[in-house]
Short mmCIF file of C-alpha atoms in Angstrom, two decimals:
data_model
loop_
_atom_site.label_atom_id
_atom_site.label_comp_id
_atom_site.label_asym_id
_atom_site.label_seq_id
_atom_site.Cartn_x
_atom_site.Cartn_y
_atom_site.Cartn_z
CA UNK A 726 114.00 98.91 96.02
CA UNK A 727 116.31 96.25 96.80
CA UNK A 728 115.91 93.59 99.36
CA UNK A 729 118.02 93.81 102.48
CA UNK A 730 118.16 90.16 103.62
CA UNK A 731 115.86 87.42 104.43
CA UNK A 732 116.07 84.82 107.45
CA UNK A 733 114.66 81.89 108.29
CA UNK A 734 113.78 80.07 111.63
CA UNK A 735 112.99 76.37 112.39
CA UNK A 736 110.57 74.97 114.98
CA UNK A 737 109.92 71.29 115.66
CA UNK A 738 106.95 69.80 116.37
CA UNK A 739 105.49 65.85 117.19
CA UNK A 740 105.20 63.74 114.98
CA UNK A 741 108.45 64.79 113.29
CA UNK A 742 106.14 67.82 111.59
CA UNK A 743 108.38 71.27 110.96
CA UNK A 744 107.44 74.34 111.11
CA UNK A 745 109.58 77.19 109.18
CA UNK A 746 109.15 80.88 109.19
CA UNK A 747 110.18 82.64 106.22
CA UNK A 748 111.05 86.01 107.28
CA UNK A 749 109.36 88.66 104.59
CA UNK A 750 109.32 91.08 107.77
CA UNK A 751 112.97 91.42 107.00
CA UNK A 752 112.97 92.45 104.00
CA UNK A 753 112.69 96.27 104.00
CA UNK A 754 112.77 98.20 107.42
CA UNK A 755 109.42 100.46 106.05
CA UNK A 756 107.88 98.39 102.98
CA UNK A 757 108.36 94.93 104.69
CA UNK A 758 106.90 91.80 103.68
CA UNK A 759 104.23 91.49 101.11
CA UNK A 760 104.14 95.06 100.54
CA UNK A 761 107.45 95.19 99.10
CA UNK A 762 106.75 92.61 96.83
CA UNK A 763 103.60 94.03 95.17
CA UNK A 764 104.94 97.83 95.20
CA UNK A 765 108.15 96.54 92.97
CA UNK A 766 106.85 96.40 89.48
CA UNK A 767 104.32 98.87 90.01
CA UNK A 768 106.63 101.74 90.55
CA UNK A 769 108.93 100.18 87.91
CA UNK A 770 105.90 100.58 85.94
CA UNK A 771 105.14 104.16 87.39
CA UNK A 772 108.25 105.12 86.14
CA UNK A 773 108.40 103.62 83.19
CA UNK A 774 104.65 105.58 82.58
CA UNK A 775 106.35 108.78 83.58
CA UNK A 776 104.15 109.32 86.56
CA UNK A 777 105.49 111.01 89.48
CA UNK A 778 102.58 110.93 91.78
CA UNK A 779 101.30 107.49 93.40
CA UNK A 780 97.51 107.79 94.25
CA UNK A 781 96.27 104.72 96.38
CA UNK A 782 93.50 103.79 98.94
CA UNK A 783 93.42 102.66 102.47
CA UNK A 784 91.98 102.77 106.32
CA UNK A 785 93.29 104.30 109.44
CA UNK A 786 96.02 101.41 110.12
CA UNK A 787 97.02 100.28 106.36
CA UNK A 788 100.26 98.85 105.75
CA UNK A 789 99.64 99.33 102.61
CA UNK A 790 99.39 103.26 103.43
CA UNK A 791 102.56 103.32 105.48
CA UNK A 792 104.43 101.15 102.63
CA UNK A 793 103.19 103.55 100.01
CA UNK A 794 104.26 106.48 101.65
CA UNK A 795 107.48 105.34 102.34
CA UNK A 796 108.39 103.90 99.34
CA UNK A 797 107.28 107.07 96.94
CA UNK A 798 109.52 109.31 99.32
CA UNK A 799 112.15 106.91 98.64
CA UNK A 800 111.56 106.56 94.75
CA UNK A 801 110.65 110.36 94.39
CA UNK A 802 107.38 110.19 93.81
CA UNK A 803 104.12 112.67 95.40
CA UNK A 804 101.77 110.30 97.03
CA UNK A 805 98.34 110.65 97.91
CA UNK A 806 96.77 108.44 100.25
CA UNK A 807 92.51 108.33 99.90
CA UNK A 808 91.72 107.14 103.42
CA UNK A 809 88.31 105.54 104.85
CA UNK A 810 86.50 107.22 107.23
CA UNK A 811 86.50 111.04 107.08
CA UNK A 812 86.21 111.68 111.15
CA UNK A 813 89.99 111.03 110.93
CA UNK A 814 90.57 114.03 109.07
CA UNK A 815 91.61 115.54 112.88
CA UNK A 816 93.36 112.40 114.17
CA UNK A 817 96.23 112.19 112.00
CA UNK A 818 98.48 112.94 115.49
CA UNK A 819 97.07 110.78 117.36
CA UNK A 820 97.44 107.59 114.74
CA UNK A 821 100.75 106.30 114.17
CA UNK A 822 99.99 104.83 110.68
CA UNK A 823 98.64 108.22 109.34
CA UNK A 824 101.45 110.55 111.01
CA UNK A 825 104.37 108.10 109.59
CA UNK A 826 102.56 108.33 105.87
CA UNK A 827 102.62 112.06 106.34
CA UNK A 828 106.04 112.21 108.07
CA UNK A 829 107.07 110.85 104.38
CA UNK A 830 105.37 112.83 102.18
CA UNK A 831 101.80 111.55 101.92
CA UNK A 832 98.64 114.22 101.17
CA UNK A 833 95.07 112.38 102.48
CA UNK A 834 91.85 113.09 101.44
CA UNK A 835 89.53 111.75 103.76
CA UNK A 836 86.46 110.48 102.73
CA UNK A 837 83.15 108.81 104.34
CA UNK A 838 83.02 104.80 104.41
CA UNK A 839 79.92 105.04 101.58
CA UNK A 840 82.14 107.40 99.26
CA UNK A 841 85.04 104.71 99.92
CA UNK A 842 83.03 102.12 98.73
CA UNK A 843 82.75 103.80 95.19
CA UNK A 844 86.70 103.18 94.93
CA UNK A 845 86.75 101.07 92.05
CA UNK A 846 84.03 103.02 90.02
CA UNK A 847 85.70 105.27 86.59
CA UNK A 848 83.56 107.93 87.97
CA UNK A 849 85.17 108.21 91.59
CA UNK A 850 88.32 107.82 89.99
CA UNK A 851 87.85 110.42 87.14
CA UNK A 852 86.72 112.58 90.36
CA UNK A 853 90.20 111.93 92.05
CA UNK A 854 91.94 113.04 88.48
CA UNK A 855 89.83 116.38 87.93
CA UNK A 856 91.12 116.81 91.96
CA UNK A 857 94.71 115.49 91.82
CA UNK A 858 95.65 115.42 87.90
CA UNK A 859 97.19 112.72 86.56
CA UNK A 860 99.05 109.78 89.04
CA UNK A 861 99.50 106.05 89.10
CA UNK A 862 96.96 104.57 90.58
CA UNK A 863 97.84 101.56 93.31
CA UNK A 864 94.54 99.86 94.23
CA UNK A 865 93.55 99.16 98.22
CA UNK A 866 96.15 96.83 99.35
CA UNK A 867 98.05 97.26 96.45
CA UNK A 868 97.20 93.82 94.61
CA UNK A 869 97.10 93.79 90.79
CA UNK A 870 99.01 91.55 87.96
CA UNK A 871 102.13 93.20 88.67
CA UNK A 872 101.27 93.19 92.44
CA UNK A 873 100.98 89.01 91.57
CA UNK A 874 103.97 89.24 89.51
CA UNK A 875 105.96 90.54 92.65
CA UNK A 876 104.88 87.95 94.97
CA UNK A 877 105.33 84.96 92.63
CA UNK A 878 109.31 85.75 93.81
CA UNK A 879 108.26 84.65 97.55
CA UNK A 880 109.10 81.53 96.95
CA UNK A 881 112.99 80.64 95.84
CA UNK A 882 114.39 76.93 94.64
CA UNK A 883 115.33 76.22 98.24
CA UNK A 884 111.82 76.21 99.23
CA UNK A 885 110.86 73.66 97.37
CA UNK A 886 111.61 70.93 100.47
CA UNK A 887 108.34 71.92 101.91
CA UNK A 888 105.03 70.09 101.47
CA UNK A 889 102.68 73.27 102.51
CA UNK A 890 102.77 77.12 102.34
CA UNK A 891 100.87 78.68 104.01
CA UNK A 892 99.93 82.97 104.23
CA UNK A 893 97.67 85.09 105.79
CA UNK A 894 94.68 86.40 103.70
CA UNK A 895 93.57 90.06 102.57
CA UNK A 896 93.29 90.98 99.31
CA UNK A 897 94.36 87.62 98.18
CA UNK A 898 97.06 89.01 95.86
CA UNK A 899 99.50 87.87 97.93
CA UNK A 900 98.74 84.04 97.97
CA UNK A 901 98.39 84.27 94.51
CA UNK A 902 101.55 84.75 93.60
CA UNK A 903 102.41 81.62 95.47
CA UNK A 904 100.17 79.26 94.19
CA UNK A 905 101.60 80.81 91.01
CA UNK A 906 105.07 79.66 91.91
CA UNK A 907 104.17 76.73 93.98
CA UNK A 908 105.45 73.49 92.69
CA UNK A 909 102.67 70.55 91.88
CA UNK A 910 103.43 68.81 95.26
CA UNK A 911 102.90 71.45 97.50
CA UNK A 912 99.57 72.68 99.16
CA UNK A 913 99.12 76.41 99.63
CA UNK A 914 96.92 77.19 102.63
CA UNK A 915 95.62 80.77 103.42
CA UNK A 916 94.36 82.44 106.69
CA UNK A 917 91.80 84.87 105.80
CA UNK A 918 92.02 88.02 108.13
CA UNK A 919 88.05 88.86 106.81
CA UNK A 920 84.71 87.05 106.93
CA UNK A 921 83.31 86.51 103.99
CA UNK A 922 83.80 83.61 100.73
CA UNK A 923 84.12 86.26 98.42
CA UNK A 924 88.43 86.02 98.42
CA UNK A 925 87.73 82.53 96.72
CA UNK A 926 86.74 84.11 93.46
CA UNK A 927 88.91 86.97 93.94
CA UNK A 928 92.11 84.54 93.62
CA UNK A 929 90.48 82.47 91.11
CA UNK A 930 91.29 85.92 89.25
CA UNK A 931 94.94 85.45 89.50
CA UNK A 932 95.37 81.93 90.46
CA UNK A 933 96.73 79.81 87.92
CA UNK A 934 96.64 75.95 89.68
CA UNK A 935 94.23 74.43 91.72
CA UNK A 936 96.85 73.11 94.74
CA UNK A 937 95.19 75.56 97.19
CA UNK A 938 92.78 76.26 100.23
CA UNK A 939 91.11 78.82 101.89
CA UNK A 940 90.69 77.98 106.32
CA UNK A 941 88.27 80.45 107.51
CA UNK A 942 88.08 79.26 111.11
CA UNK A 943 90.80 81.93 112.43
CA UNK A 944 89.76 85.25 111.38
CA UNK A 945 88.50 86.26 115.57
CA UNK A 946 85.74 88.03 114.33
CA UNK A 947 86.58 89.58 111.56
CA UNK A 948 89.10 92.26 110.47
CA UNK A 949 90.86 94.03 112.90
CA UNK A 950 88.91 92.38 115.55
CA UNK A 951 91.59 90.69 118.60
CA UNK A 952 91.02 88.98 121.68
CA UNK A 953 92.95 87.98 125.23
CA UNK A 954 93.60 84.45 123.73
CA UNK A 955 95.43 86.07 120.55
CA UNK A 956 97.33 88.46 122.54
CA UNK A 957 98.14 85.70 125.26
CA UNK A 958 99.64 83.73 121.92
CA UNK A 959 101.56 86.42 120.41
CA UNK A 960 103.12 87.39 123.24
CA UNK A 961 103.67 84.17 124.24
CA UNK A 962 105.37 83.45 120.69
CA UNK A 963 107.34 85.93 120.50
CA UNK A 964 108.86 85.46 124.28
CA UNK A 965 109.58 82.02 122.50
CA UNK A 966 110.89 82.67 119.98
CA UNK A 967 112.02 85.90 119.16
CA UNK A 968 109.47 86.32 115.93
CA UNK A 969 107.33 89.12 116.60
CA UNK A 970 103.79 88.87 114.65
CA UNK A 971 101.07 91.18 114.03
CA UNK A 972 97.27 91.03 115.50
CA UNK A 973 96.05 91.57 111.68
CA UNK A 974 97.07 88.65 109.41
CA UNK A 975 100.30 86.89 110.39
CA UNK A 976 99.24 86.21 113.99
CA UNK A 977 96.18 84.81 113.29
CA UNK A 978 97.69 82.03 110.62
CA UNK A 979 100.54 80.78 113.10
CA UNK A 980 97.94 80.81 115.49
CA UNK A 981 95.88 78.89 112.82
CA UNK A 982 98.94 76.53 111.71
CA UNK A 983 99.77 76.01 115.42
CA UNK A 984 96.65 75.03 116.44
CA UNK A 985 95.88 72.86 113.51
CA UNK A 986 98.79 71.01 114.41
CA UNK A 987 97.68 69.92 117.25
CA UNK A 988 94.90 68.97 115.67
CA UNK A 989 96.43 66.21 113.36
CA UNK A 990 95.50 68.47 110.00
CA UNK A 991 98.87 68.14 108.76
CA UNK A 992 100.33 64.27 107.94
CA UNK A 993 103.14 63.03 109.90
CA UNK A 994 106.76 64.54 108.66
CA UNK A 995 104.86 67.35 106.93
CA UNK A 996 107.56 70.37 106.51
CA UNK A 997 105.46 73.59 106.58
CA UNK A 998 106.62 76.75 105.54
CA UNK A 999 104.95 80.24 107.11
CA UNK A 1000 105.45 83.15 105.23
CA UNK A 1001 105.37 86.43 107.71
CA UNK A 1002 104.47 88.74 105.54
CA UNK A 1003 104.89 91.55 107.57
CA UNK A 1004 102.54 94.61 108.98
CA UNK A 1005 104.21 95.02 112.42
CA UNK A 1006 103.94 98.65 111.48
CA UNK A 1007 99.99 98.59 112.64
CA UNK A 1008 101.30 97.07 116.36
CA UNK A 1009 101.00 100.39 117.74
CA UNK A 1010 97.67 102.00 116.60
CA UNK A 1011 96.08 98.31 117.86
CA UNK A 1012 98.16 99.02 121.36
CA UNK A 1013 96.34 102.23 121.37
CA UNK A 1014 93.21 100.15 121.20
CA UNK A 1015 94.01 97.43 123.32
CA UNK A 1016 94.39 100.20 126.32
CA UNK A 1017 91.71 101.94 125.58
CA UNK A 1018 89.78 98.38 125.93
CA UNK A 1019 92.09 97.82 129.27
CA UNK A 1020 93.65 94.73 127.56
CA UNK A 1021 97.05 93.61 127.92
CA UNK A 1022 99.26 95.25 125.32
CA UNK A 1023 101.62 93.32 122.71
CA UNK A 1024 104.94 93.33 123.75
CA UNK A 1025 106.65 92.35 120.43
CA UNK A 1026 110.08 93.80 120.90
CA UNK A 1027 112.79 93.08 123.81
#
């Protein structure tokens, strides 16, 4: 896989603070953003194992799912996508993340949430190998050292102008790799999408420097979870300017960023840099939701 292009836009705020969007979104039209960068060494490394059959784990609205899927039909491998909740098992239609995996090749096996839970034990996995014989096993949201490795490219010699990164939050692979690649004067800032302090120790895994920060004050709830004031500001944003963001992660750190802003968090002159990492994919199974909840729907294309 081979990156398409990248873009850039620039917003000014008071105080002489800027705010730049680095557009990961762009760079695939199916396995955008972050999930790009942590599939490309691991299918380099599939192949180079002489696997032909990605195995990997995720829930009803994954990127990582969609990404997977799209990426093995493209780099000829058999995926199989081990999906949370098994009351889906009849849904796949009706869910736009799971009929574009299968649309490209995935095979599910759906599973209860207390079976998922066992996805990291050797006996769950031995299971999946007596079931599915051997594959190259991707873990749930696809970060690992080469996953790290991947996203360490994120940031390029022309970002080094800016004083703070800042990323949303899941697995915590992704801000990993740019506190890897950070440079000692910048601070690297992530937006956890989850409740929870357990992502501190999970990026102390991978982390190599100390130059970064967790803000928990913008998850909405918790995962997944949305309300009118985030759709109002996503909407609103992209009406703006053109950027369209997703409920999951990236809207709730510009959100964040925005509001801290306003705030004073950031010093005078600060140049920021956002990195969207993507997931627009999961726009329409939250639509589906939104509706369903008779709230306003986001409206994040012309």
């Amino acid at each position: 896989m081979n990156p398409v292009f990248n873009q850039f836009i620039n917003i000014q705020f008071p105080n002489a603070i800027s705010l730049t969007i680095k557009r990961e979104d762009l760079i695939h039209p199916f396995v955008s953003g972050n999930k790009f960068r942590k599939l490309k060494y691991n299918l380099l490394q599939a192949k180079a194992d002489n696997k032909n059959t990605l195995l990997t784990f995720g829930g009803a609205f994954s990127n990582h799912i969609a990404a997977v899927a799209y990426a093995g039909k493209e780099q000829d491998f058999n995926t199989i996508g081990i999906i949370r909740g098994d009351e889906l098992l009849d849904k796949i239609e009706e869910n736009p993340t799971l009929k574009f995996a299968q649309e490209n090749g995935m095979k599910f096996e759906f599973v209860s949430r207390e079976e998922y839970r066992l996805k990291s034990e050797n006996s769950f996995i031995d299971k999946l190998k007596e079931k599915f014989g051997d594959f190259y096993l991707v873990p749930e949201g696809g970060t690992n050292e080469l996953a790290i490795k991947g996203c360490e490219e994120i940031l390029t010699d022309e970002d080094s102008v800016f004083d703070f990164v800042c990323c949303a939050v899941g697995t915590g692979g992704t801000i990993s790799g740019l506190i890897n690649s950070s440079l000692p004067n910048q601070k690297i800032l992530g937006f956890p999408a989850l409740k929870g302090d357990f992502l501190q120790d999970e990026i102390r895994i991978f982390a190599k420097k100390d130059n970064w920060n967790l803000i928990s004050d913008y998850h909405f709830g918790g995962y997944g979870k949305i309300n009118l004031e985030l759709i109002e500001f996503i909407n609103t944003f992209f009406e703006e300017t053109k950027v369209p963001l997703d409920p999951i992660y990236t809207g709730k750190m510009v959100f964040g960023v925005i509001d801290l802003i306003g705030k004073n968090y950031f010093p005078a002159h600060s140049k920021i840099l956002l990195i969207h990492t993507g997931g627009l994919q999961g726009i329409d199974g939250m639509n589906i939701k939104l509706k369903q909840k008779k709230l306003p729907i986001l409206t994040t294309n012309d």
